[in-house]
Coordinates of C-alpha atoms in Angstrom, one line a residue:
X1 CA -0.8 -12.9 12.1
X2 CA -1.0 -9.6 13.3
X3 CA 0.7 -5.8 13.2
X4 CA 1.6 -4.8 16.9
X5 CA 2.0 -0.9 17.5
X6 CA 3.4 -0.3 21.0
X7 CA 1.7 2.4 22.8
X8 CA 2.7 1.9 26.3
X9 CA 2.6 5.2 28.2
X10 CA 1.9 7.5 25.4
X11 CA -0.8 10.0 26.5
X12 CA -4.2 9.2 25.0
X13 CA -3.6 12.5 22.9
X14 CA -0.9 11.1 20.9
X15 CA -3.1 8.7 19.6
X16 CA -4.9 11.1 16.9
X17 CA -7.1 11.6 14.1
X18 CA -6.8 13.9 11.0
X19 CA -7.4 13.9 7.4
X20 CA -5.0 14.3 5.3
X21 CA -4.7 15.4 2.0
X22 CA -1.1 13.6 0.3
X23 CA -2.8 10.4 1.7
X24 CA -5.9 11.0 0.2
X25 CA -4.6 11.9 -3.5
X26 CA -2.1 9.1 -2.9
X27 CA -5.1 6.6 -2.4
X28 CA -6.4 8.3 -5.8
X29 CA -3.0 7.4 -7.1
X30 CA -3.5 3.4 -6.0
X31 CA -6.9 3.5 -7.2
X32 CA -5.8 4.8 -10.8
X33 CA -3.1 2.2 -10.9
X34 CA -5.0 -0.6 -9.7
X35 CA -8.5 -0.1 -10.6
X36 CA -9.2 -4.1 -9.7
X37 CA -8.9 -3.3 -6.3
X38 CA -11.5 -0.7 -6.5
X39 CA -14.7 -1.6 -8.6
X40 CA -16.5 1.1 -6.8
X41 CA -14.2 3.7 -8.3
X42 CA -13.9 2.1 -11.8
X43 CA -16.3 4.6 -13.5
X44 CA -14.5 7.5 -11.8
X45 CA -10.7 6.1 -12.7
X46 CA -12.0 5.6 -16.4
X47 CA -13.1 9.7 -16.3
X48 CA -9.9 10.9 -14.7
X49 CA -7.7 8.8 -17.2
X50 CA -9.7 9.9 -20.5
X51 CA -9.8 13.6 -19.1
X52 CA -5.6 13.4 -18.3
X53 CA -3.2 15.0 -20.9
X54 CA -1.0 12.5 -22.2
X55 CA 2.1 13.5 -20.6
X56 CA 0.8 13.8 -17.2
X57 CA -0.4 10.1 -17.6
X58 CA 2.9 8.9 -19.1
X59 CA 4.2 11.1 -15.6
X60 CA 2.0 8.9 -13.2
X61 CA 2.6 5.8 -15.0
X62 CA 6.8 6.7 -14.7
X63 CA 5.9 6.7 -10.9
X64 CA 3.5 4.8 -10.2
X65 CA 5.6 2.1 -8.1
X66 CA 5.4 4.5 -5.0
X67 CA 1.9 3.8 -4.6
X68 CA 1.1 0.8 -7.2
X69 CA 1.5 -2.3 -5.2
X70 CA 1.9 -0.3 -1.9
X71 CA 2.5 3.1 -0.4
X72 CA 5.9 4.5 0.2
X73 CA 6.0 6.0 3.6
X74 CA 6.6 9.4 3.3
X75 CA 3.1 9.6 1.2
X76 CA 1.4 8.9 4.5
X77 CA 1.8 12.0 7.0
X78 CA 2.2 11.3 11.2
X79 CA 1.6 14.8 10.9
X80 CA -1.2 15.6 8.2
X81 CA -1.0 19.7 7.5
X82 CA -4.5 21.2 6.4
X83 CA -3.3 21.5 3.0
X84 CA -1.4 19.9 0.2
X85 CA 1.2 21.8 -0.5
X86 CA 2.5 21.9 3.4
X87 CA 2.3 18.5 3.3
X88 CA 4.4 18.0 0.3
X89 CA 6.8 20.4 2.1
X90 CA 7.0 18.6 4.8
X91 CA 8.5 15.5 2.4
X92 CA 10.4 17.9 0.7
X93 CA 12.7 18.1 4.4
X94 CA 13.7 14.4 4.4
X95 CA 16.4 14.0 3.3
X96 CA 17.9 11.8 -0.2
X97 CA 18.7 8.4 1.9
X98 CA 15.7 8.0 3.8
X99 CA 13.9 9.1 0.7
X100 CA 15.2 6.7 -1.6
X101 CA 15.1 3.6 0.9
X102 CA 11.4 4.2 1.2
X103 CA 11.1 4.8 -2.7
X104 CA 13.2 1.6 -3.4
X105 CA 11.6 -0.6 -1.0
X106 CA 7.9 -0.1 -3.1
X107 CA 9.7 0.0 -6.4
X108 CA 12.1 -2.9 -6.0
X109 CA 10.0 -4.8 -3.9
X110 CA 12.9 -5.7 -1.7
X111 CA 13.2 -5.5 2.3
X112 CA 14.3 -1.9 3.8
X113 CA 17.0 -3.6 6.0
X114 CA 18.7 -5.0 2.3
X115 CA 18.0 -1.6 0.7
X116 CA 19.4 0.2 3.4
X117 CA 22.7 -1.2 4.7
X118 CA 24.7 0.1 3.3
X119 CA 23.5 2.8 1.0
X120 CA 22.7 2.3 -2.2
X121 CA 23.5 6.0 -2.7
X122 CA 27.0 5.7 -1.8
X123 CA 27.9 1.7 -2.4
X124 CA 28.3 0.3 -5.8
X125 CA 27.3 -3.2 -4.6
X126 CA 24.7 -2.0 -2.8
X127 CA 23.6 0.2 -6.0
X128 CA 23.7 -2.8 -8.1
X129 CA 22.0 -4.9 -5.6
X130 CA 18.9 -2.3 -5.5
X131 CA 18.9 -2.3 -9.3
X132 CA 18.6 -6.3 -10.0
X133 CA 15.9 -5.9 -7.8
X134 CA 14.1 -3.4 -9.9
X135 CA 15.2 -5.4 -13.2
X136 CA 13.2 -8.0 -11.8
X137 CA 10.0 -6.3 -11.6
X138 CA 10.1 -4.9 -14.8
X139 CA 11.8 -2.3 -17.1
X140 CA 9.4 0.7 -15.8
X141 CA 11.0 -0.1 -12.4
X142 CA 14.5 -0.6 -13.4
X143 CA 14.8 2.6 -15.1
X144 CA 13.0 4.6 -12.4
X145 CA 15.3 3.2 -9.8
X146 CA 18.0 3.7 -12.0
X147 CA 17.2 7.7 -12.1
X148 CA 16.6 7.9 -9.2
X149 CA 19.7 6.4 -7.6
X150 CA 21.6 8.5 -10.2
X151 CA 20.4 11.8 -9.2
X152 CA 17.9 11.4 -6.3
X153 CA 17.2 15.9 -6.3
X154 CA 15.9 15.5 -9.4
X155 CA 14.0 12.7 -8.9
X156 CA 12.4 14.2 -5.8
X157 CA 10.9 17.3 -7.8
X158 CA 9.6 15.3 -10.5
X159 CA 7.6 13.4 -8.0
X160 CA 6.8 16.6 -6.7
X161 CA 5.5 18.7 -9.9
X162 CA 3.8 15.1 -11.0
X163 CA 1.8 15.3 -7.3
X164 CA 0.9 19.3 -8.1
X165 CA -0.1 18.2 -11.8
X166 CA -2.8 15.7 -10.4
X167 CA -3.9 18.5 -7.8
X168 CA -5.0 20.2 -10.7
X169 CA -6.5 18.0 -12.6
X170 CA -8.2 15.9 -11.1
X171 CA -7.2 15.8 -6.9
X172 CA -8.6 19.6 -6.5
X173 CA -12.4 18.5 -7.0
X174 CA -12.2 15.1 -5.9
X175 CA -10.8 16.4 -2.1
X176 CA -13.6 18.9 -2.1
X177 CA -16.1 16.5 -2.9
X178 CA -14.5 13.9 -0.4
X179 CA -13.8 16.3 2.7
X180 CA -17.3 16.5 4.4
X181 CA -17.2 12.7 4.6
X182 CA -13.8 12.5 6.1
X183 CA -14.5 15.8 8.6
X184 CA -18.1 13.8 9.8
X185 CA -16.0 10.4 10.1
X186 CA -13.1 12.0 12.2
X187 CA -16.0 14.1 14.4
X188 CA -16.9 10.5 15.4
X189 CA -13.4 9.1 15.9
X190 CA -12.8 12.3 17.8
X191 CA -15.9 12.4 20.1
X192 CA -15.5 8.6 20.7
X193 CA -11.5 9.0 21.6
X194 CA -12.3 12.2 24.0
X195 CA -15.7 10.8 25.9
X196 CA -14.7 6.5 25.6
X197 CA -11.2 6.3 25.5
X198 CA -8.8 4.6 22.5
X199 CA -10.7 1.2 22.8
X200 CA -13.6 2.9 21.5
X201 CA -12.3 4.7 19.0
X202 CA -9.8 1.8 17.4
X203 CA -13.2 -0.3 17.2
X204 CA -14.9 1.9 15.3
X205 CA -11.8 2.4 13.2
X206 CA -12.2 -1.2 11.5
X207 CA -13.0 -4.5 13.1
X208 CA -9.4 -5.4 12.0
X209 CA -8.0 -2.7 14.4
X210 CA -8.3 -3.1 18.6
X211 CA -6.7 -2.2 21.4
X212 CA -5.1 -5.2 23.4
X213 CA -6.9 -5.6 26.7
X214 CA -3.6 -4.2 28.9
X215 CA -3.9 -1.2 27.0
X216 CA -0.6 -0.9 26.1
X217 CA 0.1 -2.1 22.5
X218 CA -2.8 -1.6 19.1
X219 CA -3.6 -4.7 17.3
X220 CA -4.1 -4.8 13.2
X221 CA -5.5 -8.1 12.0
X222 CA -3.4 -8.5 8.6
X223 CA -1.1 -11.2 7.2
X224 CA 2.2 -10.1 8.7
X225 CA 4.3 -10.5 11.7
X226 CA 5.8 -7.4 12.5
X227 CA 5.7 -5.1 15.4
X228 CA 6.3 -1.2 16.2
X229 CA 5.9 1.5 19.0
X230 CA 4.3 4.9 19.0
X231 CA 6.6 6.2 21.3
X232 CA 7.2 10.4 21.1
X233 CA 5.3 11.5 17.9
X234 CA 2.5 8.6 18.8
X235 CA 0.5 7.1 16.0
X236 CA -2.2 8.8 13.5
X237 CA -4.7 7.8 11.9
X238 CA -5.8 9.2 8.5
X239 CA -9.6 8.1 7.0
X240 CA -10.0 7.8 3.9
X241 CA -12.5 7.4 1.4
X242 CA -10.7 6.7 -1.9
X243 CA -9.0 4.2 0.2
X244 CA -11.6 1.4 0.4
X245 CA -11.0 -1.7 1.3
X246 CA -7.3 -1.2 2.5
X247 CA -5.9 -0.7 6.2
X248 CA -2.8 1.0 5.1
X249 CA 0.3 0.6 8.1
X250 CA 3.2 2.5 7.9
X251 CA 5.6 0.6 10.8
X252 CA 9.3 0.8 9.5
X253 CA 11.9 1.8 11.5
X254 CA 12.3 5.3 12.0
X255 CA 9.1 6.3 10.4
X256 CA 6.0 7.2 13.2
X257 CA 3.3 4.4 13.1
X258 CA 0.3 5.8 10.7
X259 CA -2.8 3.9 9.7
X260 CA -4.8 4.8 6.6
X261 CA -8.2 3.3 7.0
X262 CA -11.1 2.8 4.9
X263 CA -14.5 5.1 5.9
X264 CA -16.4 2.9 3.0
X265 CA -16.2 -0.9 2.5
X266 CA -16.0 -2.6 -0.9
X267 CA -18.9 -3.5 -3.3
X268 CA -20.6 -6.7 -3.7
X269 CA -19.3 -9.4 -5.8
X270 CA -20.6 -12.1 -8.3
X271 CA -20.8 -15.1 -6.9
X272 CA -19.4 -18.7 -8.5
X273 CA -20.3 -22.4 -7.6
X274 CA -20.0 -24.1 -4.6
X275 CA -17.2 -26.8 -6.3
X276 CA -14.9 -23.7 -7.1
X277 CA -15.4 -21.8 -3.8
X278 CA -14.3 -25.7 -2.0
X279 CA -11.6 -25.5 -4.2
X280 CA -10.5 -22.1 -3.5
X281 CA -11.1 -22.4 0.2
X282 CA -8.9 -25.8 0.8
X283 CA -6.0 -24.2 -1.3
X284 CA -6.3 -21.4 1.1
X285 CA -6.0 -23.7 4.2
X286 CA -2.5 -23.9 4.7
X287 CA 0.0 -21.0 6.3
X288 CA 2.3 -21.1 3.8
X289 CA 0.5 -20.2 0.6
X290 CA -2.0 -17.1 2.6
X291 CA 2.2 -15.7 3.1
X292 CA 2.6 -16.3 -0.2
X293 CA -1.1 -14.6 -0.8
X294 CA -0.3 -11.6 1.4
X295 CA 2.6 -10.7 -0.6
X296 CA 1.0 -11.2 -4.2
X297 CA -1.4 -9.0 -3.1
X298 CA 1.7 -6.1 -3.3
X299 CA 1.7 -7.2 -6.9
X300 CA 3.1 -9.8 -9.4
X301 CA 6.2 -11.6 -8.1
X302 CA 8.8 -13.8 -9.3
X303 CA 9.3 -17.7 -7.6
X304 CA 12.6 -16.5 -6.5
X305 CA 11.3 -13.2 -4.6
X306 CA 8.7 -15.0 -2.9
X307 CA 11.5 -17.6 -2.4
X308 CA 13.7 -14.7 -0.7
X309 CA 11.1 -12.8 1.1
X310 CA 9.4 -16.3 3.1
X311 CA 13.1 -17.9 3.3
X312 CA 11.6 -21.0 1.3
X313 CA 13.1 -23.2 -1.1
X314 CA 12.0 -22.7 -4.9
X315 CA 10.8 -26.0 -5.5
X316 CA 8.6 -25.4 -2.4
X317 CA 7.4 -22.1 -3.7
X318 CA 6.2 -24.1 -7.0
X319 CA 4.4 -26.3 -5.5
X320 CA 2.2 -24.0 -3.6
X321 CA 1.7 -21.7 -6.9
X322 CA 0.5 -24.5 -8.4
X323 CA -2.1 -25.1 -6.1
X324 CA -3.4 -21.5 -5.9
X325 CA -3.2 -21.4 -9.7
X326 CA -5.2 -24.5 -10.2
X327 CA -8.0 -23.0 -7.8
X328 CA -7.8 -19.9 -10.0
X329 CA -6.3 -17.4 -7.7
X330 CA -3.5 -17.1 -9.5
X331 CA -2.4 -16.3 -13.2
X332 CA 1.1 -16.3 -14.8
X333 CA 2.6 -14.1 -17.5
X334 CA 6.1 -14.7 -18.7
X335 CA 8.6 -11.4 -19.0
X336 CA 12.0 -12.2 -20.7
X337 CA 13.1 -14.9 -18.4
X338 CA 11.1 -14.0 -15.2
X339 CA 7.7 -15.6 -15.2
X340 CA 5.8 -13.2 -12.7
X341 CA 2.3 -14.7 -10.7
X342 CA -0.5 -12.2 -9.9
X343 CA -3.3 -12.5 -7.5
X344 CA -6.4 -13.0 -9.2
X345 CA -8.4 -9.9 -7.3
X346 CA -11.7 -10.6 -8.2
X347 CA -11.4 -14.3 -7.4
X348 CA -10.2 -13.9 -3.9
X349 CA -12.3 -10.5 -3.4
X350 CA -15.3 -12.2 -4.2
X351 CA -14.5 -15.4 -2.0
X352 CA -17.2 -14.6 1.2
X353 CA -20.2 -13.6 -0.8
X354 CA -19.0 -16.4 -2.9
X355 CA -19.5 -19.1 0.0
X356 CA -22.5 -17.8 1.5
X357 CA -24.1 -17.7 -2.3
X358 CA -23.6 -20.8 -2.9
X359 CA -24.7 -22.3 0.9
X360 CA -28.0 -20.2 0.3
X361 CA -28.6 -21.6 -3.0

């Protein structure tokens, strides 16, 4: 499965490279809210969250579900600015309905075309539709999506202030201490894309990223069938260090392609026995449950949303779960009367090392 970005007859120039800082504090963000994805950041989100003031944590954690289990859009500039504050102006121009689609679609977990047709700003069905959505992920998400939709303005500023708070605590020092890495990584993307041409510098980008051999479209290896084009604004890419592992794609309609990628890759891993990496691996080896896997991954989910989302049947659905969750690559909690799977990160994180551990033993 693969992401496709069309660039056929875009000028090699609209294929860029910049750093950007929103991306950047927003990988922060993830890292915070999801320190399992990130061991090699634990000791650092453990200092920023004992050094926060409580109500600028309770302000992230109110938020959180526009970078949590993935990134809302316009958190990843196609046009990064040099500093945070234009770049946060720059979101501050869109306007309420492409706003909240993007802000629904990572806090509802829903798809944009359901979110978006028709408005949830202006149709009651569609309002309630957005908000069952959010009631199923949990009661953080219902009542931000209920505010939100409510009065989107104020909303938007909250989001804003939240974003300047973090500057100041904690994004100010971190971006300083980050930027020499990012400026010598996009010095090589640069040199590479100006002497060698965009093949040579997607390869270097990640060995999940190439260019497909007519030229005309950019290939990104990840569990997903979808497709966009670079056409007018072309497509950036933004490194980033806080960022590591994830190739971050931002492909909806009417957004500009962007690709966050990873200038460091993950840690090592403990490794388990060689009976529960065969187990792991041969619940692994069928389509169905690696869709299932790819959207877990976004965060827990209901058997009816991942029913929805891979037009299955339930009972279907159940009996792959069961099958992940007896290799231990899932768990289950019950919430009211959703029971919600999780991906077991360090299980499937650890899977490689875990194989060839076990085959050198």
């Amino acid at each position: 499965m693969t992401l496709r970005i069309d660039i056929g007859g875009l000028p090699s120039e609209r294929v860029r490279f910049a750093a950007s800082p929103l991306a950047e504090l927003t990988a922060m963000l993830h890292v915070l809210a999801e320190p399992g994805h990130h061991p090699q950041f634990a000791d650092w989100a453990a200092d920023v969250w004992a050094g926060l003031r409580a109500e600028l944590a309770e302000r992230l954690r109110e938020a959180e579900f526009l970078w949590r289990s993935s990134q809302a859009d316009f958190l990843l500039p196609a046009r990064p600015r040099p500093t945070l504050a234009e770049e946060l102006d720059e979101v501050d121009r869109i306007d309420d309905e492409t706003y909240v689609t993007a802000a629904l679609v990572t806090t509802c977990g829903g798809s944009r075309a359901r979110l978006a047709a028709p408005s949830p700003l202006t149709d009651a069905a569609a309002r309630e539709r957005a908000l069952e959505l959010a009631q199923a992920r949990g009661a953080r998400q219902e009542a931000f999506a209920e505010r939100l939709l409510a009065d989107p303005g104020s909303v938007r500023a909250r989001v804003r202030r939240t974003l300047e708070q973090c500057a100041r605590a904690f994004f100010d020092d971190a971006w300083t201490d980050v930027a020499v890495r990012l400026a010598t990584d996009l010095r090589l993307k640069n040199d590479l894309l100006k002497q060698q041409g965009p093949a040579a510098a997607l390869a270097s980008v990640s060995g999940a990223v190439a260019l497909a051999p007519d030229g005309d479209c950019i290939v990104v290896d990840k569990l997903q069938d979808k497709a966009t084009a670079a056409h007018g604004a072309g497509v950036t890419f933004i490194p980033s260090v806080f960022g590591s592992p994830h190739l971050v794609v931002v492909h909806a309609p009417g957004w500009h392609p962007v690709v966050q990628y990873p200038v460091a890759g993950p840690g090592p891993s403990e490794p388990v026995s060689l009976e529960t990496v065969t187990l792991r691996l041969e619940a692994l080896a069928h389509p169905v449950r690696l869709r299932l896997l790819r959207t877990l991954a976004r965060g827990p989910h209901t058997n009816g949303e991942l029913a929805h989302a891979w037009e299955l049947s339930p009972p279907e659905v159940s009996r792959h779960l069961a099958v992940l969750r007896s290799a231990g690559l899932l768990t289950a909690r019950r919430h009211g009367r959703y029971v919600r799977y999780a991906l077991d990160l360090p299980a499937l994180t650890a899977l490689g090392a875990d194989l060839l551990a076990a085959v050198l033993r």
